[in-house]
XYZ file of C-alpha atoms in Angstrom:
626
model
C 116.549 71.040 -48.499
C 115.462 67.959 -50.426
C 117.186 67.324 -53.751
C 117.621 64.631 -56.372
C 120.453 63.021 -54.436
C 118.180 62.744 -51.426
C 115.567 61.073 -53.644
C 118.260 58.693 -54.879
C 119.040 57.818 -51.263
C 115.344 57.113 -50.637
C 115.313 54.692 -53.554
C 118.479 53.034 -52.307
C 117.014 52.583 -48.819
C 113.999 50.902 -50.415
C 116.298 48.597 -52.353
C 118.234 47.732 -49.175
C 115.057 47.061 -47.153
C 113.647 44.856 -49.898
C 116.967 43.026 -50.164
C 117.041 42.337 -46.414
C 113.426 41.189 -46.613
C 114.283 38.778 -49.419
C 117.317 37.515 -47.514
C 115.263 36.955 -44.363
C 112.487 35.235 -46.306
C 115.055 32.999 -48.027
C 116.573 32.221 -44.619
C 113.130 31.214 -43.343
C 112.442 29.001 -46.358
C 115.855 27.346 -46.089
C 115.241 26.489 -42.419
C 111.606 25.495 -42.752
C 112.442 21.932 -41.609
C 115.229 22.830 -39.181
C 114.376 21.645 -35.676
C 113.648 24.501 -33.323
C 113.993 27.199 -35.975
C 111.734 30.194 -35.346
C 110.549 32.230 -38.316
C 111.983 35.744 -38.501
C 110.545 39.067 -39.587
C 112.155 42.345 -40.655
C 111.087 45.370 -38.630
C 111.256 48.630 -40.591
C 110.275 52.230 -39.931
C 110.348 55.543 -41.777
C 113.711 57.295 -41.626
C 114.019 60.646 -39.881
C 112.476 63.172 -42.315
C 114.175 66.273 -43.649
C 112.844 69.460 -42.126
C 112.092 71.902 -44.932
C 109.686 74.655 -45.830
C 106.806 74.194 -46.098
C 107.094 70.858 -44.122
C 108.962 67.598 -43.406
C 110.063 65.584 -46.414
C 110.331 61.799 -46.196
C 113.834 60.336 -46.127
C 113.262 56.642 -46.963
C 113.144 53.531 -44.810
C 115.292 52.277 -41.919
C 115.677 48.624 -40.838
C 115.265 48.575 -37.062
C 115.859 44.885 -36.379
C 115.247 41.333 -37.497
C 113.112 39.613 -34.860
C 111.921 36.041 -34.484
C 108.229 35.296 -33.910
C 108.358 33.587 -30.524
C 105.968 33.212 -27.573
C 107.814 32.305 -24.384
C 104.594 31.404 -22.560
C 103.688 28.804 -25.179
C 107.280 27.577 -25.312
C 107.316 27.045 -21.546
C 104.147 24.960 -21.803
C 105.581 23.097 -24.798
C 108.784 22.354 -22.872
C 106.885 21.180 -19.796
C 104.582 18.870 -21.732
C 107.578 17.569 -23.720
C 109.132 16.508 -20.418
C 105.884 14.773 -19.459
C 105.717 13.032 -22.836
C 109.297 11.788 -22.583
C 108.566 10.476 -19.085
C 105.362 8.828 -20.242
C 106.796 7.328 -23.440
C 109.743 5.747 -21.629
C 107.519 4.492 -18.811
C 105.070 2.871 -21.229
C 107.812 1.208 -23.319
C 109.408 -0.252 -20.202
C 106.161 -1.404 -18.602
C 104.909 -2.984 -21.817
C 108.138 -4.983 -21.856
C 107.602 -5.904 -18.196
C 103.997 -6.980 -18.760
C 105.103 -9.315 -21.563
C 106.838 -11.404 -18.882
C 103.428 -12.173 -17.353
C 101.337 -13.682 -20.197
C 98.756 -15.049 -17.749
C 95.831 -13.617 -19.707
C 96.663 -16.050 -22.525
C 96.522 -19.068 -20.206
C 100.269 -19.583 -20.167
C 103.017 -18.581 -17.779
C 103.843 -19.216 -14.159
C 100.236 -19.579 -12.999
C 99.561 -22.251 -15.599
C 102.741 -24.066 -14.535
C 101.669 -23.796 -10.896
C 98.282 -25.373 -11.687
C 100.013 -28.204 -13.568
C 102.391 -28.655 -10.626
C 99.520 -29.130 -8.149
C 97.764 -31.451 -10.618
C 100.876 -33.635 -10.586
C 100.724 -33.789 -6.789
C 97.140 -35.040 -7.171
C 98.332 -37.703 -9.582
C 101.123 -38.589 -7.153
C 98.615 -38.864 -4.285
C 96.584 -41.304 -6.391
C 99.704 -43.358 -7.157
C 102.124 -42.801 -4.258
C 104.455 -45.700 -5.108
C 104.757 -45.077 -8.864
C 108.310 -44.059 -9.805
C 107.263 -42.796 -13.251
C 104.919 -40.283 -11.647
C 107.699 -39.186 -9.303
C 109.846 -38.430 -12.341
C 106.960 -36.560 -13.985
C 106.420 -34.518 -10.810
C 110.122 -33.660 -10.701
C 110.018 -32.502 -14.346
C 106.914 -30.370 -13.750
C 108.533 -28.862 -10.647
C 111.646 -28.013 -12.650
C 109.455 -26.440 -15.343
C 107.724 -24.292 -12.713
C 110.915 -23.213 -10.957
C 112.677 -22.603 -14.271
C 109.852 -20.329 -15.404
C 109.929 -18.430 -12.090
C 113.706 -17.968 -12.391
C 113.462 -16.909 -16.028
C 110.777 -14.324 -15.286
C 112.708 -12.903 -12.346
C 115.938 -12.775 -14.355
C 114.111 -10.910 -17.134
C 112.824 -8.323 -14.664
C 116.250 -7.952 -13.033
C 117.867 -7.572 -16.470
C 115.273 -4.956 -17.431
C 115.956 -3.099 -14.187
C 119.692 -3.157 -14.912
C 119.111 -1.870 -18.446
C 117.052 0.985 -17.022
C 119.855 1.658 -14.530
C 122.421 1.738 -17.364
C 120.201 4.234 -19.190
C 120.573 6.516 -16.169
C 124.314 6.902 -16.730
C 123.859 7.681 -20.432
C 121.168 10.271 -19.813
C 122.983 12.027 -16.965
C 125.998 12.318 -19.255
C 123.729 13.872 -21.895
C 122.400 16.316 -19.310
C 125.936 17.436 -18.497
C 126.821 17.834 -22.186
C 123.693 19.878 -22.923
C 124.193 22.037 -19.834
C 127.743 22.805 -20.982
C 126.524 23.680 -24.486
C 123.858 25.999 -23.104
C 126.431 27.786 -20.920
C 128.617 28.309 -24.014
C 125.623 29.566 -26.009
C 124.773 32.007 -23.233
C 128.224 33.519 -23.594
C 127.803 33.788 -27.378
C 124.345 35.346 -27.012
C 125.581 37.860 -24.440
C 128.435 38.820 -26.769
C 126.176 39.142 -29.821
C 123.579 41.218 -27.974
C 126.042 43.257 -25.904
C 125.123 46.589 -27.519
C 121.464 45.972 -26.763
C 120.402 46.754 -30.324
C 120.017 43.441 -32.122
C 118.711 40.010 -31.218
C 120.808 36.855 -31.780
C 117.792 34.980 -33.113
C 119.538 31.898 -34.492
C 121.584 31.433 -31.308
C 118.442 31.732 -29.212
C 116.769 29.110 -31.404
C 119.668 26.722 -30.776
C 119.405 27.375 -27.050
C 115.668 26.725 -27.083
C 116.250 23.337 -28.726
C 118.754 22.451 -26.009
C 116.391 23.716 -23.308
C 113.628 21.448 -24.581
C 115.997 18.474 -24.800
C 117.175 19.128 -21.256
C 113.579 19.255 -20.044
C 112.846 15.987 -21.838
C 115.784 14.365 -20.067
C 115.441 15.705 -16.543
C 112.446 18.053 -16.359
C 114.675 21.132 -16.032
C 113.112 24.604 -15.827
C 114.509 27.850 -17.292
C 114.393 31.011 -15.186
C 115.123 34.422 -16.734
C 114.982 37.961 -15.468
C 112.354 39.732 -17.554
C 109.900 39.363 -20.393
C 109.838 41.641 -23.443
C 106.904 41.820 -25.859
C 107.382 42.145 -29.633
C 104.021 43.584 -30.691
C 105.573 44.876 -33.920
C 106.009 41.274 -35.062
C 102.993 39.505 -33.622
C 100.514 40.132 -30.834
C 101.647 36.840 -29.214
C 105.367 37.410 -29.647
C 107.439 37.816 -26.469
C 110.889 36.758 -25.312
C 112.557 36.388 -21.921
C 115.816 38.255 -21.420
C 118.162 39.082 -18.576
C 119.680 36.764 -15.953
C 119.567 33.100 -16.920
C 119.493 29.870 -14.882
C 118.326 26.302 -15.454
C 117.271 24.427 -12.344
C 116.108 20.958 -11.374
C 113.805 21.269 -8.374
C 115.803 24.235 -7.066
C 119.296 22.983 -7.967
C 120.912 25.223 -10.623
C 122.756 23.163 -13.217
C 123.285 26.209 -15.484
C 123.928 29.673 -14.101
C 124.536 32.202 -16.853
C 127.786 31.294 -18.589
C 128.726 28.519 -16.155
C 127.301 25.049 -15.566
C 127.417 22.584 -12.693
C 127.750 18.955 -13.851
C 125.817 16.259 -12.042
C 127.834 13.506 -10.366
C 126.966 9.875 -11.007
C 128.631 7.009 -9.156
C 128.173 3.257 -8.718
C 131.517 2.161 -7.269
C 130.068 1.862 -3.762
C 127.184 -0.398 -4.840
C 127.866 -4.098 -5.371
C 124.934 -4.413 -7.778
C 125.985 -1.449 -9.903
C 123.060 0.842 -9.084
C 123.954 4.448 -9.866
C 123.557 7.305 -7.427
C 123.170 10.865 -8.761
C 124.204 13.924 -6.769
C 124.700 17.681 -7.023
C 127.945 19.269 -5.817
C 127.555 22.411 -3.758
C 130.156 25.166 -3.801
C 131.697 23.754 -0.621
C 132.165 20.362 -2.299
C 129.320 18.624 -0.464
C 127.429 16.104 -2.608
C 123.638 16.306 -2.275
C 121.697 13.223 -3.420
C 119.253 14.017 -6.224
C 117.356 10.726 -6.536
C 114.367 12.129 -4.653
C 114.581 15.537 -6.375
C 114.414 14.536 -10.045
C 110.790 13.857 -10.925
C 110.440 14.884 -14.557
C 111.651 13.772 -17.948
C 113.201 10.466 -18.864
C 115.480 10.402 -15.809
C 112.477 10.920 -13.533
C 110.829 7.909 -15.208
C 114.030 5.899 -14.757
C 114.046 6.571 -11.018
C 110.345 5.731 -10.683
C 110.895 2.478 -12.578
C 114.233 1.397 -11.120
C 113.691 2.755 -7.619
C 114.963 5.933 -6.027
C 116.191 5.088 -2.542
C 119.049 2.577 -2.233
C 119.206 0.572 0.980
C 122.656 1.028 2.507
C 122.640 -2.494 3.961
C 121.397 -4.557 1.012
C 122.516 -2.231 -1.803
C 119.119 -2.701 -3.498
C 116.428 -0.120 -4.259
C 113.652 0.070 -1.684
C 110.993 1.310 -4.105
C 110.280 1.618 -7.803
C 107.892 -0.269 -10.086
C 110.460 -2.826 -11.258
C 111.822 -3.335 -7.754
C 108.276 -3.848 -6.469
C 107.677 -6.526 -9.110
C 110.979 -8.180 -8.129
C 110.110 -8.050 -4.426
C 106.597 -9.399 -5.051
C 107.904 -12.318 -7.110
C 110.568 -13.008 -4.475
C 107.891 -13.044 -1.765
C 105.775 -15.422 -3.862
C 108.727 -17.760 -4.399
C 109.901 -17.570 -0.790
C 106.393 -18.329 0.488
C 106.083 -21.281 -1.902
C 109.504 -22.591 -0.876
C 109.007 -22.333 2.885
C 105.433 -23.608 2.989
C 106.285 -26.546 0.723
C 109.446 -27.436 2.641
C 107.593 -27.255 5.943
C 105.090 -29.825 4.650
C 107.680 -32.018 2.946
C 109.646 -32.266 6.236
C 106.790 -34.524 7.346
C 108.071 -37.238 4.994
C 110.430 -39.743 6.606
C 114.185 -39.766 6.080
C 117.375 -40.792 7.837
C 119.131 -37.418 7.566
C 118.117 -33.777 7.463
C 120.327 -30.820 6.640
C 119.240 -27.176 6.733
C 120.185 -24.256 4.519
C 123.263 -22.236 5.431
C 122.217 -20.241 8.502
C 123.348 -16.829 9.711
C 122.586 -17.590 13.330
C 124.773 -17.909 16.396
C 124.258 -21.015 18.486
C 123.176 -19.026 21.556
C 121.057 -16.375 19.813
C 117.306 -16.402 20.326
C 115.791 -17.996 17.229
C 112.740 -15.742 17.161
C 115.001 -12.658 17.158
C 116.679 -13.723 13.923
C 115.543 -12.841 10.404
C 114.276 -16.404 9.945
C 110.533 -16.756 9.437
C 110.076 -18.910 12.543
C 107.031 -18.334 14.739
C 106.357 -19.132 18.396
C 104.931 -22.620 18.676
C 106.109 -26.195 18.535
C 106.926 -29.073 16.221
C 107.121 -32.834 16.724
C 109.987 -35.141 15.850
C 108.459 -38.484 14.884
C 110.374 -41.779 14.511
C 109.093 -44.675 12.363
C 110.226 -48.292 12.243
C 111.008 -50.212 9.066
C 107.328 -51.039 8.560
C 106.234 -47.404 8.835
C 104.867 -47.669 12.362
C 105.295 -44.670 14.642
C 107.540 -45.676 17.547
C 108.283 -42.331 19.165
C 107.273 -38.688 19.151
C 108.691 -35.670 20.979
C 107.393 -32.094 21.002
C 109.979 -29.310 20.675
C 108.803 -25.956 21.988
C 109.891 -22.603 20.523
C 109.454 -19.409 22.536
C 111.153 -16.027 22.874
C 114.224 -17.452 24.667
C 114.737 -20.624 22.613
C 118.216 -20.951 21.089
C 119.640 -23.479 18.681
C 122.318 -25.047 20.911
C 122.435 -25.840 24.599
C 122.900 -28.577 27.157
C 120.385 -31.384 27.497
C 117.237 -30.206 29.217
C 117.735 -26.518 28.429
C 115.344 -24.325 26.429
C 117.192 -24.910 23.172
C 116.481 -27.076 20.167
C 119.504 -29.216 21.003
C 118.630 -29.369 24.703
C 115.092 -30.520 24.008
C 116.180 -33.151 21.469
C 118.988 -34.607 23.575
C 117.054 -34.601 26.846
C 116.598 -38.099 28.263
C 112.864 -38.700 28.570
C 110.330 -41.447 27.897
C 108.658 -40.527 24.597
C 106.581 -43.673 24.151
C 105.484 -44.447 27.712
C 107.117 -47.889 27.712
C 109.454 -47.188 30.678
C 112.387 -48.041 28.399
C 115.124 -45.376 28.459
C 116.856 -46.712 25.333
C 114.233 -46.266 22.591
C 113.346 -42.585 22.773
C 114.030 -39.682 20.417
C 117.337 -38.828 22.087
C 118.434 -42.428 21.513
C 117.717 -42.300 17.769
C 118.895 -38.850 16.675
C 122.207 -37.023 16.525
C 122.231 -33.198 16.646
C 124.954 -31.104 15.032
C 125.125 -27.314 14.724
C 128.787 -26.594 14.080
C 130.543 -24.809 11.196
C 131.853 -27.106 8.503
C 135.436 -27.128 7.257
C 134.444 -24.448 4.721
C 132.861 -22.270 7.428
C 129.239 -22.986 6.491
C 126.859 -23.287 9.401
C 123.951 -25.716 9.041
C 121.698 -27.672 11.356
C 122.119 -31.405 10.835
C 119.827 -34.062 12.278
C 120.824 -37.677 11.583
C 119.554 -41.070 12.568
C 122.419 -42.814 14.374
C 124.147 -45.637 12.536
C 122.580 -48.451 14.556
C 119.028 -47.141 14.158
C 119.587 -46.375 10.494
C 120.812 -49.908 9.922
C 117.685 -51.236 11.609
C 115.475 -49.305 9.149
C 114.346 -46.512 11.406
C 113.479 -43.105 9.887
C 112.217 -39.811 11.269
C 110.285 -36.726 10.200
C 109.317 -33.285 11.500
C 105.636 -32.448 11.870
C 104.597 -28.900 12.708
C 102.111 -28.459 15.548
C 99.221 -26.358 14.272
C 97.262 -24.039 16.558
C 94.338 -24.341 14.163
C 93.674 -26.509 11.141
C 95.487 -23.972 8.938
C 99.011 -24.890 7.845
C 100.233 -21.352 8.530
C 99.366 -21.595 12.243
C 102.455 -23.665 13.054
C 106.037 -22.706 13.927
C 107.351 -23.068 10.336
C 110.662 -24.257 11.837
C 111.519 -26.823 9.168
C 110.349 -24.598 6.323
C 112.203 -21.512 7.542
C 115.593 -23.213 7.867
C 115.104 -25.681 5.017
C 115.233 -29.030 6.801
C 114.573 -31.992 4.456
C 113.861 -29.616 1.579
C 111.676 -30.183 -1.453
C 112.792 -26.812 -2.870
C 116.280 -25.319 -2.699
C 116.729 -21.543 -2.625
C 115.034 -18.672 -0.867
C 113.843 -16.341 -3.660
C 112.645 -16.228 -7.255
C 116.169 -16.131 -8.692
C 117.403 -19.337 -7.061
C 114.277 -21.450 -6.497
C 114.716 -24.994 -7.802
C 113.943 -28.601 -6.993
C 116.188 -29.965 -4.241
C 119.375 -31.262 -5.854
C 119.011 -34.790 -4.409
C 115.443 -35.126 -5.724
C 116.525 -33.726 -9.067
C 119.329 -36.278 -9.295
C 117.084 -39.167 -8.258
C 113.345 -38.351 -8.328
C 112.455 -41.883 -7.232
C 113.496 -40.959 -3.686
C 110.549 -38.549 -3.528
C 108.083 -39.334 -0.743
C 104.290 -39.122 -0.961
C 103.634 -40.124 2.651
C 104.749 -39.554 6.196
C 106.202 -43.059 6.555
C 107.559 -45.844 4.393
C 104.271 -47.732 4.559
C 102.982 -48.688 1.111
C 100.147 -46.468 -0.083
C 100.880 -43.650 2.384
C 99.992 -40.452 0.507
C 99.503 -37.982 3.355
C 102.319 -35.610 2.285
C 100.942 -35.470 -1.268
C 97.473 -34.746 0.068
C 98.896 -31.929 2.200
C 100.603 -30.515 -0.890
C 97.287 -30.509 -2.740
C 95.648 -28.737 0.185
C 98.481 -26.214 0.312
C 97.199 -24.375 -2.772
C 94.015 -23.466 -0.858
C 95.760 -22.361 2.348
C 96.469 -18.758 3.319
C 99.997 -17.698 4.252
C 101.659 -14.406 5.178
C 103.761 -13.064 2.308
C 106.025 -10.222 3.417
C 107.043 -7.557 0.894
C 109.095 -4.837 2.578
C 106.925 -3.495 5.380
C 103.733 -4.905 3.870
C 102.275 -8.324 4.667
C 99.741 -10.021 2.398
C 97.694 -12.876 3.830
C 96.658 -14.911 0.834
C 97.162 -18.182 -1.010
C 100.119 -19.051 -3.207
C 97.912 -18.392 -6.230
C 96.715 -15.171 -4.636
C 100.251 -13.881 -4.114
C 101.156 -14.532 -7.717
C 97.915 -12.868 -8.839
C 98.882 -9.817 -6.760
C 102.212 -9.673 -8.584
C 100.759 -10.129 -12.071
C 97.844 -7.771 -11.339
C 100.198 -5.080 -10.050
C 102.183 -5.259 -13.281
C 99.046 -5.260 -15.439
C 97.280 -2.434 -13.610
C 100.444 -0.308 -13.485
C 100.990 -0.802 -17.218
C 97.380 0.028 -18.095
C 97.487 3.141 -15.912
C 100.698 4.254 -17.632
C 99.127 3.724 -21.059
C 96.060 5.744 -20.067
C 98.222 8.579 -18.720
C 100.299 8.443 -21.879
C 97.218 8.911 -24.055
C 96.267 11.996 -22.044
C 99.794 13.409 -22.178
C 100.031 12.772 -25.925
C 96.780 14.656 -26.471
C 98.097 17.608 -24.462
C 101.432 17.451 -26.260
C 99.853 17.437 -29.716
C 97.653 20.414 -28.863
C 100.538 22.389 -27.373
C 102.886 21.503 -30.233
C 100.248 22.631 -32.738
C 99.863 25.951 -30.917
C 103.629 26.418 -30.717
C 104.144 25.603 -34.411
C 101.311 27.908 -35.461
C 103.228 30.800 -33.894
C 106.850 29.971 -34.627
C 107.085 27.442 -37.450
C 107.784 28.592 -41.001
C 104.814 28.542 -43.390
C 106.054 28.070 -46.950
C 102.894 29.628 -48.402
C 103.280 32.708 -46.224
C 106.955 33.029 -47.079
C 106.270 32.755 -50.817
C 103.737 35.558 -50.456
C 106.346 37.645 -48.631
C 108.902 36.841 -51.318
C 106.575 38.204 -54.011
C 105.899 41.264 -51.861
C 109.603 42.013 -51.380
C 110.328 41.311 -55.041
C 107.694 43.848 -56.057
C 109.042 46.318 -53.492
C 112.560 45.818 -54.841
C 111.367 46.479 -58.415
C 109.493 49.612 -57.356
C 112.518 50.954 -55.461
C 114.669 50.258 -58.493
C 112.152 52.223 -60.610
C 112.598 55.202 -58.255
C 116.351 55.105 -58.842
C 115.845 54.753 -62.605
C 113.499 57.748 -62.605
C 115.976 59.861 -60.642
C 118.698 58.832 -63.080
C 116.557 59.971 -66.027
C 115.794 63.259 -64.252
C 119.501 63.842 -63.696
C 120.235 63.047 -67.326
C 117.586 65.625 -68.352
C 119.148 68.286 -66.110
C 122.584 67.561 -67.480
C 121.175 67.804 -71.013
C 119.636 71.224 -70.315
C 122.978 72.482 -69.043
C 124.690 71.355 -72.231
């Protein structure tokens, strides 16, 4: 039977419900700017009524739970697009930095230096005996090679910075995964009875989940989805079993986590390799598996696959730019050296060669083609006095006895090169061949004019035999091994003017011979800029000019950067729309909370009035009794 004490209890329940409502509203207001905080609502219902005659009498209010307003579907989309945005933002920042190394659109940079370099060869061809122009050509060459080296070093440094970022971000992934596993334990403990939701702990976990997705594109998988229609028609939360995976590899499994392994000790260039450890201890490489988030962008920029032989990435945007610039520099070096070998000298020395004396030359990694080249000897007046053709085919080696199918055998063979029936004035009588390791173990090909001929003013040169009029149709023997070099080096990092020409530019030659006014080498250098060559980049071969190869490199960087910027604009639009939708559901609205505060304040006052009324009624009863 209902009585005054029951009515007092009803008033007290109203006070308690209003108090909890005020507390929850205050909690929402206090965390309005807290990252990841989800607004909470108090769920109440009528208490079990008292069964009386003539009917049930209300028994006050009961607080069922305090729930957060959260839509897991929207959160999943928000997390996914956050991973895309992080990928896109990092990619754009890195590529904008990369594109700044190629300021060709402003008329400066390597291409401008290359044009000035060929202009100096034109000036040299017009004045082949002018030492001042030789010095100017040397300075312009050093400016060109210095700019190529600087650009390549900038790209390599950027690639290394991106690689270093990988270690930092994988460490963050492991830290976040550990924190999530600990939070899972706390959430399971707090919700063990199955009655109440650990809203604040779930909010913290959601923040970590989003951060993990931003780093590595991780996905959360949970057992079931529960709707909260009492709070909001869009409110729902995933519960049950919990895992976080990266392309099928679980890095968090309930209350435990599996740290990713990162290692660079086995790579001489310091490129990190990331792997996942299975339960049996086997490490599974993850470079090809991580596609999302900042780490996915790092792999796409730096390169995913590491070549076991070279230790360098075989793909990646930055690695492609490095390989393209190396191919450009290598093509410029070899084609220029092959032409400059036509200028006369008394001694030629190749680069250091990784080639056994009896190995087939065409089977090596040297860019030598089947064909032939001529060794030409000039007298002191620049007259040609002898010429011998050296053939290169599939079985040609570097060393061998006179008369054999080797470079040495063909040079040292005793034959009449000038049809004068004199056996003492042929190529084999002028030149000395040496292909033996030096005292320091370096192996080079050395061709020298013998002392007697050198003293008499004789010089020699190497002229490639061309199948067609195109420079690239020859054997490229001198260019490939670096005989009588104009450029030292073999890639964009080490290209430079030959040290002897740098020390004394006046020794530079414009012609084939020592004859005054001979400018044939300089004219060939001018023509070189219009010639097509094969530039090899990995498994791809580009047949284009020196300018064309550089344009391919700069265009690749520019187009890739512009594409990344365009994708970023699209992703940012999607992110902003999804973030707005997510915030409209979960974020605290101060205006709404102030309205709720007034509502609960009024409710609290009304409940207090009920208690005051009951108190007055009790005082009246007690007064009647007295």
